[in-house]
PDB file of C-alpha atoms in Angstrom:
ATOM      1  CA  UNK D1221      -8.427  15.592  12.947  1.00 84.00           C
ATOM      2  CA  UNK D1222      -8.479  11.757  12.623  1.00 82.00           C
ATOM      3  CA  UNK D1223      -5.630  10.327  14.451  1.00 91.00           C
ATOM      4  CA  UNK D1224      -4.066   7.680  16.668  1.00 94.00           C
ATOM      5  CA  UNK D1225      -2.248   8.884  19.693  1.00 96.00           C
ATOM      6  CA  UNK D1226       0.218   7.010  21.898  1.00 96.00           C
ATOM      7  CA  UNK D1227       1.805   7.833  25.199  1.00 97.00           C
ATOM      8  CA  UNK D1228       4.441   8.021  26.093  1.00 97.00           C
ATOM      9  CA  UNK D1229       6.370   8.421  23.152  1.00 95.00           C
ATOM     10  CA  UNK D1230       9.691   7.683  24.900  1.00 96.00           C
ATOM     11  CA  UNK D1231      10.097   5.525  27.953  1.00 97.00           C
ATOM     12  CA  UNK D1232      13.162   4.078  29.712  1.00 97.00           C
ATOM     13  CA  UNK D1233      12.469   1.553  32.391  1.00 96.00           C
ATOM     14  CA  UNK D1234      13.961  -1.312  34.400  1.00 97.00           C
ATOM     15  CA  UNK D1235      13.474  -4.765  34.251  1.00 97.00           C
ATOM     16  CA  UNK D1236      10.302  -6.009  36.140  1.00 97.00           C
ATOM     17  CA  UNK D1237       8.587  -2.752  36.612  1.00 97.00           C
ATOM     18  CA  UNK D1238       4.946  -2.787  35.193  1.00 97.00           C
ATOM     19  CA  UNK D1239       4.239  -0.342  32.544  1.00 97.00           C
ATOM     20  CA  UNK D1240       1.265   0.529  30.291  1.00 98.00           C
ATOM     21  CA  UNK D1241       1.329   2.314  26.888  1.00 98.00           C
ATOM     22  CA  UNK D1242      -1.878   3.902  25.991  1.00 98.00           C
ATOM     23  CA  UNK D1243      -3.364   4.063  22.637  1.00 98.00           C
ATOM     24  CA  UNK D1244      -6.346   6.206  21.660  1.00 98.00           C
ATOM     25  CA  UNK D1245      -8.184   6.684  18.309  1.00 97.00           C
ATOM     26  CA  UNK D1246     -10.916   9.385  17.517  1.00 96.00           C
ATOM     27  CA  UNK D1247     -12.172   7.700  14.199  1.00 93.00           C
ATOM     28  CA  UNK D1248     -14.601   5.284  15.904  1.00 93.00           C
ATOM     29  CA  UNK D1249     -12.711   2.477  14.371  1.00 92.00           C
ATOM     30  CA  UNK D1250     -13.586  -1.078  15.520  1.00 89.00           C
ATOM     31  CA  UNK D1251     -10.292  -2.714  14.681  1.00 89.00           C
ATOM     32  CA  UNK D1252      -7.234  -1.936  16.719  1.00 92.00           C
ATOM     33  CA  UNK D1253      -3.759  -3.529  16.901  1.00 92.00           C
ATOM     34  CA  UNK D1254      -0.279  -3.343  18.428  1.00 96.00           C
ATOM     35  CA  UNK D1255       2.953  -3.979  16.477  1.00 95.00           C
ATOM     36  CA  UNK D1256       6.637  -3.846  17.532  1.00 96.00           C
ATOM     37  CA  UNK D1257       9.237  -2.815  15.003  1.00 93.00           C
ATOM     38  CA  UNK D1258      12.748  -4.263  15.262  1.00 91.00           C
ATOM     39  CA  UNK D1259      15.677  -3.675  13.039  1.00 85.00           C
ATOM     40  CA  UNK D1260      15.840  -6.436  10.437  1.00 81.00           C
ATOM     41  CA  UNK D1261      12.342  -7.779  11.679  1.00 85.00           C
ATOM     42  CA  UNK D1262      10.083  -5.172  10.255  1.00 85.00           C
ATOM     43  CA  UNK D1263       6.645  -4.971  11.847  1.00 89.00           C
ATOM     44  CA  UNK D1264       5.206  -7.777  14.030  1.00 91.00           C
ATOM     45  CA  UNK D1265       1.778  -7.920  15.388  1.00 91.00           C
ATOM     46  CA  UNK D1266       1.404  -8.397  19.129  1.00 95.00           C
ATOM     47  CA  UNK D1267      -2.229  -8.337  19.789  1.00 94.00           C
ATOM     48  CA  UNK D1268      -5.374  -7.101  17.981  1.00 91.00           C
ATOM     49  CA  UNK D1269      -8.822  -6.405  18.655  1.00 91.00           C
ATOM     50  CA  UNK D1270     -11.842  -6.688  16.255  1.00 87.00           C
ATOM     51  CA  UNK D1271     -14.143  -4.718  18.751  1.00 88.00           C
ATOM     52  CA  UNK D1272     -14.904  -3.930  22.445  1.00 93.00           C
ATOM     53  CA  UNK D1273     -14.232  -6.850  24.772  1.00 92.00           C
ATOM     54  CA  UNK D1274     -12.706  -8.802  21.799  1.00 91.00           C
ATOM     55  CA  UNK D1275      -8.798  -9.241  21.762  1.00 94.00           C
ATOM     56  CA  UNK D1276      -6.719 -11.848  19.988  1.00 91.00           C
ATOM     57  CA  UNK D1277      -3.091 -12.616  20.003  1.00 92.00           C
ATOM     58  CA  UNK D1278      -0.962 -11.650  17.004  1.00 89.00           C
ATOM     59  CA  UNK D1279       2.576 -13.200  16.257  1.00 88.00           C
ATOM     60  CA  UNK D1280       4.495 -12.242  19.230  1.00 94.00           C
ATOM     61  CA  UNK D1281       2.025 -11.816  22.215  1.00 97.00           C
ATOM     62  CA  UNK D1282       4.298 -13.243  25.071  1.00 97.00           C
ATOM     63  CA  UNK D1283       4.947 -10.894  27.691  1.00 97.00           C
ATOM     64  CA  UNK D1284       2.315  -8.621  26.824  1.00 98.00           C
ATOM     65  CA  UNK D1285      -1.306  -8.064  27.733  1.00 98.00           C
ATOM     66  CA  UNK D1286      -3.990  -5.737  26.218  1.00 98.00           C
ATOM     67  CA  UNK D1287      -7.556  -4.704  26.954  1.00 97.00           C
ATOM     68  CA  UNK D1288     -10.361  -3.301  25.034  1.00 97.00           C
ATOM     69  CA  UNK D1289     -12.999  -1.867  27.393  1.00 97.00           C
ATOM     70  CA  UNK D1290     -13.885   1.146  25.186  1.00 96.00           C
ATOM     71  CA  UNK D1291     -13.820   1.419  21.407  1.00 95.00           C
ATOM     72  CA  UNK D1292     -11.526   4.256  21.433  1.00 97.00           C
ATOM     73  CA  UNK D1293      -8.692   2.853  23.816  1.00 98.00           C
ATOM     74  CA  UNK D1294      -6.336   0.020  23.442  1.00 98.00           C
ATOM     75  CA  UNK D1295      -3.588  -0.042  26.060  1.00 98.00           C
ATOM     76  CA  UNK D1296      -0.685  -2.173  25.919  1.00 98.00           C
ATOM     77  CA  UNK D1297       0.488  -3.615  29.194  1.00 98.00           C
ATOM     78  CA  UNK D1298       3.842  -4.963  30.080  1.00 98.00           C
ATOM     79  CA  UNK D1299       3.367  -6.761  33.513  1.00 96.00           C
ATOM     80  CA  UNK D1300       7.185  -7.429  33.954  1.00 97.00           C
ATOM     81  CA  UNK D1301       9.255  -5.871  31.244  1.00 98.00           C
ATOM     82  CA  UNK D1302      12.292  -7.614  30.035  1.00 97.00           C
ATOM     83  CA  UNK D1303      15.255  -6.162  27.968  1.00 97.00           C
ATOM     84  CA  UNK D1304      14.081  -8.130  25.040  1.00 97.00           C
ATOM     85  CA  UNK D1305      11.014  -6.076  24.930  1.00 98.00           C
ATOM     86  CA  UNK D1306      13.221  -3.040  24.058  1.00 98.00           C
ATOM     87  CA  UNK D1307      11.607  -1.974  20.831  1.00 97.00           C
ATOM     88  CA  UNK D1308       9.583   0.570  18.769  1.00 96.00           C
ATOM     89  CA  UNK D1309       5.887   0.065  19.221  1.00 97.00           C
ATOM     90  CA  UNK D1310       3.152   1.151  17.031  1.00 95.00           C
ATOM     91  CA  UNK D1311      -0.624   1.276  17.710  1.00 96.00           C
ATOM     92  CA  UNK D1312      -2.928   1.216  14.670  1.00 93.00           C
ATOM     93  CA  UNK D1313      -6.599   1.367  14.064  1.00 92.00           C
ATOM     94  CA  UNK D1314      -8.826   0.679  11.057  1.00 87.00           C
ATOM     95  CA  UNK D1315     -12.573   0.564  10.084  1.00 81.00           C
ATOM     96  CA  UNK D1316     -12.155  -3.066   9.195  1.00 67.00           C
ATOM     97  CA  UNK D1317      -9.544  -5.869   9.670  1.00 59.00           C
ATOM     98  CA  UNK D1318      -8.289  -5.449   6.154  1.00 55.00           C
ATOM     99  CA  UNK D1319      -9.470  -4.455   2.550  1.00 48.00           C
ATOM    100  CA  UNK D1320      -9.981  -0.972   2.108  1.00 53.00           C
ATOM    101  CA  UNK D1321     -10.064  -0.326   5.763  1.00 64.00           C
ATOM    102  CA  UNK D1322      -6.743   1.593   5.863  1.00 76.00           C
ATOM    103  CA  UNK D1323      -4.753   1.274   8.800  1.00 81.00           C
ATOM    104  CA  UNK D1324      -3.895   4.472  10.616  1.00 89.00           C
ATOM    105  CA  UNK D1325      -0.650   4.271  12.657  1.00 91.00           C
ATOM    106  CA  UNK D1326       0.152   6.386  15.810  1.00 93.00           C
ATOM    107  CA  UNK D1327       3.534   7.971  16.073  1.00 92.00           C
ATOM    108  CA  UNK D1328       5.138   5.182  17.872  1.00 94.00           C
ATOM    109  CA  UNK D1329       6.675   4.670  21.482  1.00 96.00           C
ATOM    110  CA  UNK D1330      10.209   3.854  21.861  1.00 96.00           C
ATOM    111  CA  UNK D1331      10.678   1.739  24.889  1.00 97.00           C
ATOM    112  CA  UNK D1332      14.076   0.882  26.447  1.00 97.00           C
ATOM    113  CA  UNK D1333      14.176  -1.757  29.201  1.00 97.00           C
ATOM    114  CA  UNK D1334      17.358  -1.873  31.076  1.00 97.00           C
TER     115      UNK D1334
ATOM    116  CA  UNK E 395       2.755 -19.921   6.297  1.00 58.00           C
ATOM    117  CA  UNK E 396       2.290 -16.348   4.961  1.00 64.00           C
ATOM    118  CA  UNK E 397       5.395 -14.403   4.230  1.00 86.00           C
ATOM    119  CA  UNK E 398       6.397 -11.144   2.490  1.00 91.00           C
ATOM    120  CA  UNK E 399       9.829 -10.330   1.356  1.00 93.00           C
ATOM    121  CA  UNK E 400      11.478  -7.354   0.083  1.00 94.00           C
ATOM    122  CA  UNK E 401      15.104  -6.290  -0.302  1.00 90.00           C
ATOM    123  CA  UNK E 402      16.235  -4.025   2.682  1.00 90.00           C
ATOM    124  CA  UNK E 403      17.895  -1.163   0.988  1.00 94.00           C
ATOM    125  CA  UNK E 404      17.646   0.835  -2.406  1.00 96.00           C
ATOM    126  CA  UNK E 405      19.864   3.754  -3.582  1.00 97.00           C
ATOM    127  CA  UNK E 406      18.421   5.927  -6.318  1.00 97.00           C
ATOM    128  CA  UNK E 407      19.626   9.343  -7.752  1.00 97.00           C
ATOM    129  CA  UNK E 408      17.410  12.265  -7.326  1.00 96.00           C
ATOM    130  CA  UNK E 409      15.195  12.525 -10.438  1.00 97.00           C
ATOM    131  CA  UNK E 410      15.522   8.985 -11.405  1.00 97.00           C
ATOM    132  CA  UNK E 411      12.937   6.392 -11.040  1.00 97.00           C
ATOM    133  CA  UNK E 412      12.817   4.040  -7.899  1.00 97.00           C
ATOM    134  CA  UNK E 413      11.603   0.596  -8.141  1.00 97.00           C
ATOM    135  CA  UNK E 414      10.825  -1.251  -4.825  1.00 98.00           C
ATOM    136  CA  UNK E 415      10.027  -5.016  -5.314  1.00 97.00           C
ATOM    137  CA  UNK E 416       8.262  -7.376  -3.213  1.00 96.00           C
ATOM    138  CA  UNK E 417       7.149 -11.046  -3.090  1.00 95.00           C
ATOM    139  CA  UNK E 418       4.484 -12.689  -1.206  1.00 92.00           C
ATOM    140  CA  UNK E 419       3.296 -16.322  -0.603  1.00 87.00           C
ATOM    141  CA  UNK E 420      -0.398 -16.329  -0.059  1.00 81.00           C
ATOM    142  CA  UNK E 421      -1.901 -16.831  -3.477  1.00 78.00           C
ATOM    143  CA  UNK E 422      -5.458 -15.992  -1.799  1.00 80.00           C
ATOM    144  CA  UNK E 423      -4.333 -12.489  -0.892  1.00 79.00           C
ATOM    145  CA  UNK E 424      -6.928  -9.956  -1.954  1.00 81.00           C
ATOM    146  CA  UNK E 425      -5.358  -6.800  -1.354  1.00 87.00           C
ATOM    147  CA  UNK E 426      -1.617  -5.763  -1.494  1.00 90.00           C
ATOM    148  CA  UNK E 427      -0.516  -2.370   0.160  1.00 92.00           C
ATOM    149  CA  UNK E 428       2.418  -0.178   0.026  1.00 95.00           C
ATOM    150  CA  UNK E 429       3.186   1.755   3.238  1.00 94.00           C
ATOM    151  CA  UNK E 430       5.572   4.547   3.834  1.00 95.00           C
ATOM    152  CA  UNK E 431       7.421   5.274   7.012  1.00 93.00           C
ATOM    153  CA  UNK E 432       9.327   8.756   7.315  1.00 91.00           C
ATOM    154  CA  UNK E 433      12.040   9.016  10.001  1.00 85.00           C
ATOM    155  CA  UNK E 434      10.577   9.110  13.426  1.00 81.00           C
ATOM    156  CA  UNK E 435       6.909   8.598  12.301  1.00 84.00           C
ATOM    157  CA  UNK E 436       4.293   5.801  12.026  1.00 86.00           C
ATOM    158  CA  UNK E 437       3.323   4.167   8.816  1.00 89.00           C
ATOM    159  CA  UNK E 438       1.041   5.822   6.198  1.00 90.00           C
ATOM    160  CA  UNK E 439      -0.702   4.015   3.544  1.00 88.00           C
ATOM    161  CA  UNK E 440       0.561   5.115   0.366  1.00 92.00           C
ATOM    162  CA  UNK E 441      -1.415   3.018  -2.228  1.00 91.00           C
ATOM    163  CA  UNK E 442      -2.990  -0.261  -2.549  1.00 89.00           C
ATOM    164  CA  UNK E 443      -4.129  -2.735  -5.213  1.00 91.00           C
ATOM    165  CA  UNK E 444      -6.856  -5.107  -5.444  1.00 88.00           C
ATOM    166  CA  UNK E 445      -5.725  -8.795  -6.565  1.00 86.00           C
ATOM    167  CA  UNK E 446      -7.802  -8.655  -9.842  1.00 88.00           C
ATOM    168  CA  UNK E 447      -5.750  -5.687 -11.127  1.00 90.00           C
ATOM    169  CA  UNK E 448      -2.561  -5.885 -12.948  1.00 92.00           C
ATOM    170  CA  UNK E 449      -1.423  -2.088 -12.583  1.00 95.00           C
ATOM    171  CA  UNK E 450      -2.445   1.040 -10.623  1.00 94.00           C
ATOM    172  CA  UNK E 451      -1.175   4.474 -11.317  1.00 95.00           C
ATOM    173  CA  UNK E 452      -1.530   7.423  -8.914  1.00 92.00           C
ATOM    174  CA  UNK E 453       0.468  10.526  -9.879  1.00 95.00           C
ATOM    175  CA  UNK E 454       4.164   9.397  -9.485  1.00 96.00           C
ATOM    176  CA  UNK E 455       3.375   5.944  -8.133  1.00 96.00           C
ATOM    177  CA  UNK E 456       2.854   3.055 -10.174  1.00 97.00           C
ATOM    178  CA  UNK E 457       2.018  -0.192  -8.612  1.00 97.00           C
ATOM    179  CA  UNK E 458       2.599  -3.507 -10.772  1.00 97.00           C
ATOM    180  CA  UNK E 459       1.072  -6.918  -9.736  1.00 96.00           C
ATOM    181  CA  UNK E 460       1.967 -10.143 -11.311  1.00 94.00           C
ATOM    182  CA  UNK E 461      -0.352 -12.595  -9.609  1.00 92.00           C
ATOM    183  CA  UNK E 462       1.142 -15.624 -11.274  1.00 91.00           C
ATOM    184  CA  UNK E 463       4.725 -15.052  -9.697  1.00 93.00           C
ATOM    185  CA  UNK E 464       3.177 -13.345  -6.675  1.00 92.00           C
ATOM    186  CA  UNK E 465       5.355 -10.292  -7.222  1.00 95.00           C
ATOM    187  CA  UNK E 466       4.378  -6.709  -6.432  1.00 96.00           C
ATOM    188  CA  UNK E 467       6.458  -3.725  -7.203  1.00 97.00           C
ATOM    189  CA  UNK E 468       6.107   0.034  -6.479  1.00 98.00           C
ATOM    190  CA  UNK E 469       7.782   2.527  -9.100  1.00 98.00           C
ATOM    191  CA  UNK E 470       8.434   6.196  -7.883  1.00 97.00           C
ATOM    192  CA  UNK E 471       9.006   8.390 -10.957  1.00 97.00           C
ATOM    193  CA  UNK E 472      11.160  11.408 -10.684  1.00 97.00           C
ATOM    194  CA  UNK E 473      12.424  10.383  -7.110  1.00 97.00           C
ATOM    195  CA  UNK E 474      12.750  13.569  -4.799  1.00 96.00           C
ATOM    196  CA  UNK E 475      14.428  13.856  -1.511  1.00 95.00           C
ATOM    197  CA  UNK E 476      11.037  13.904   0.138  1.00 94.00           C
ATOM    198  CA  UNK E 477      10.618  10.325  -1.060  1.00 96.00           C
ATOM    199  CA  UNK E 478      13.461   9.019   1.519  1.00 96.00           C
ATOM    200  CA  UNK E 479      11.842   6.689   3.779  1.00 96.00           C
ATOM    201  CA  UNK E 480      11.254   2.921   4.559  1.00 95.00           C
ATOM    202  CA  UNK E 481       8.639   1.381   2.276  1.00 97.00           C
ATOM    203  CA  UNK E 482       6.647  -1.551   3.489  1.00 95.00           C
ATOM    204  CA  UNK E 483       4.796  -4.036   1.260  1.00 94.00           C
ATOM    205  CA  UNK E 484       1.898  -5.760   2.957  1.00 91.00           C
ATOM    206  CA  UNK E 485      -0.560  -8.296   1.873  1.00 88.00           C
ATOM    207  CA  UNK E 486      -4.088  -9.117   3.324  1.00 82.00           C
ATOM    208  CA  UNK E 487      -3.724 -12.871   4.069  1.00 75.00           C
ATOM    209  CA  UNK E 488      -5.551 -15.873   5.843  1.00 68.00           C
ATOM    210  CA  UNK E 489      -8.935 -16.690   6.852  1.00 65.00           C
ATOM    211  CA  UNK E 490      -8.655 -14.089   9.647  1.00 67.00           C
ATOM    212  CA  UNK E 491      -7.926 -11.206   7.184  1.00 68.00           C
ATOM    213  CA  UNK E 492      -4.630 -10.591   8.869  1.00 74.00           C
ATOM    214  CA  UNK E 493      -2.143  -7.921   7.303  1.00 81.00           C
ATOM    215  CA  UNK E 494       1.233  -9.369   6.990  1.00 86.00           C
ATOM    216  CA  UNK E 495       4.167  -6.690   6.623  1.00 90.00           C
ATOM    217  CA  UNK E 496       7.410  -7.189   4.839  1.00 92.00           C
ATOM    218  CA  UNK E 497      10.616  -6.024   6.581  1.00 91.00           C
ATOM    219  CA  UNK E 498      10.694  -2.714   4.818  1.00 93.00           C
ATOM    220  CA  UNK E 499      13.024  -1.205   2.119  1.00 95.00           C
ATOM    221  CA  UNK E 500      14.893   1.666   2.995  1.00 95.00           C
ATOM    222  CA  UNK E 501      15.118   4.086   0.172  1.00 97.00           C
ATOM    223  CA  UNK E 502      18.131   6.447  -0.012  1.00 96.00           C
ATOM    224  CA  UNK E 503      18.190   9.326  -2.305  1.00 96.00           C
ATOM    225  CA  UNK E 504      21.561  10.233  -3.878  1.00 93.00           C
ATOM    226  CA  UNK E 505      22.232  13.948  -4.816  1.00 87.00           C
TER     227      UNK E 505
END
């Protein structure tokens, strides 16, 4: 089954404690991205990757890092999480950056930083 | 810059038609999309329309595009309780083919 998986689904952590949210897709997609969803703000892109070893900043990259060492995985790293990073995070992948390359979204990771 | 706007809430009686509206700013957008997000889930592509089309119909869904006014709408005929979700309008915009999402319209179905 074609899917995007994220782990963990829920995470409560404290300020400053490094964390990683994993994202994996089994569709051999080249394009992957991370979004955060906040009430009243909709979806905002954090980082995206056009292919292995190619990553670019989205609209709200501050406080986040990503890596793309393999095509299937695109982890999101918070080196020193802060409370304003409490949000719902979605990973997505597609065969292209846009057009008919439909984006497939993961189920989301709800992060709370205290 | 690129921007996509839509109203935040819509309430519709079961069996009626729902119309969700969206405006966008990038006149060079080639594709426009509607995504659906059900509670506790990620977004799922519902339908899309290419910018040289005025209308696209897919079962209960009708997408209308007014390119002159940069206005996109999604009509859901015979709205059912399973249609209760957040609907996101999105456009493919900019030189880097970025997908810009609206803030989402929460569709509430009244019995």
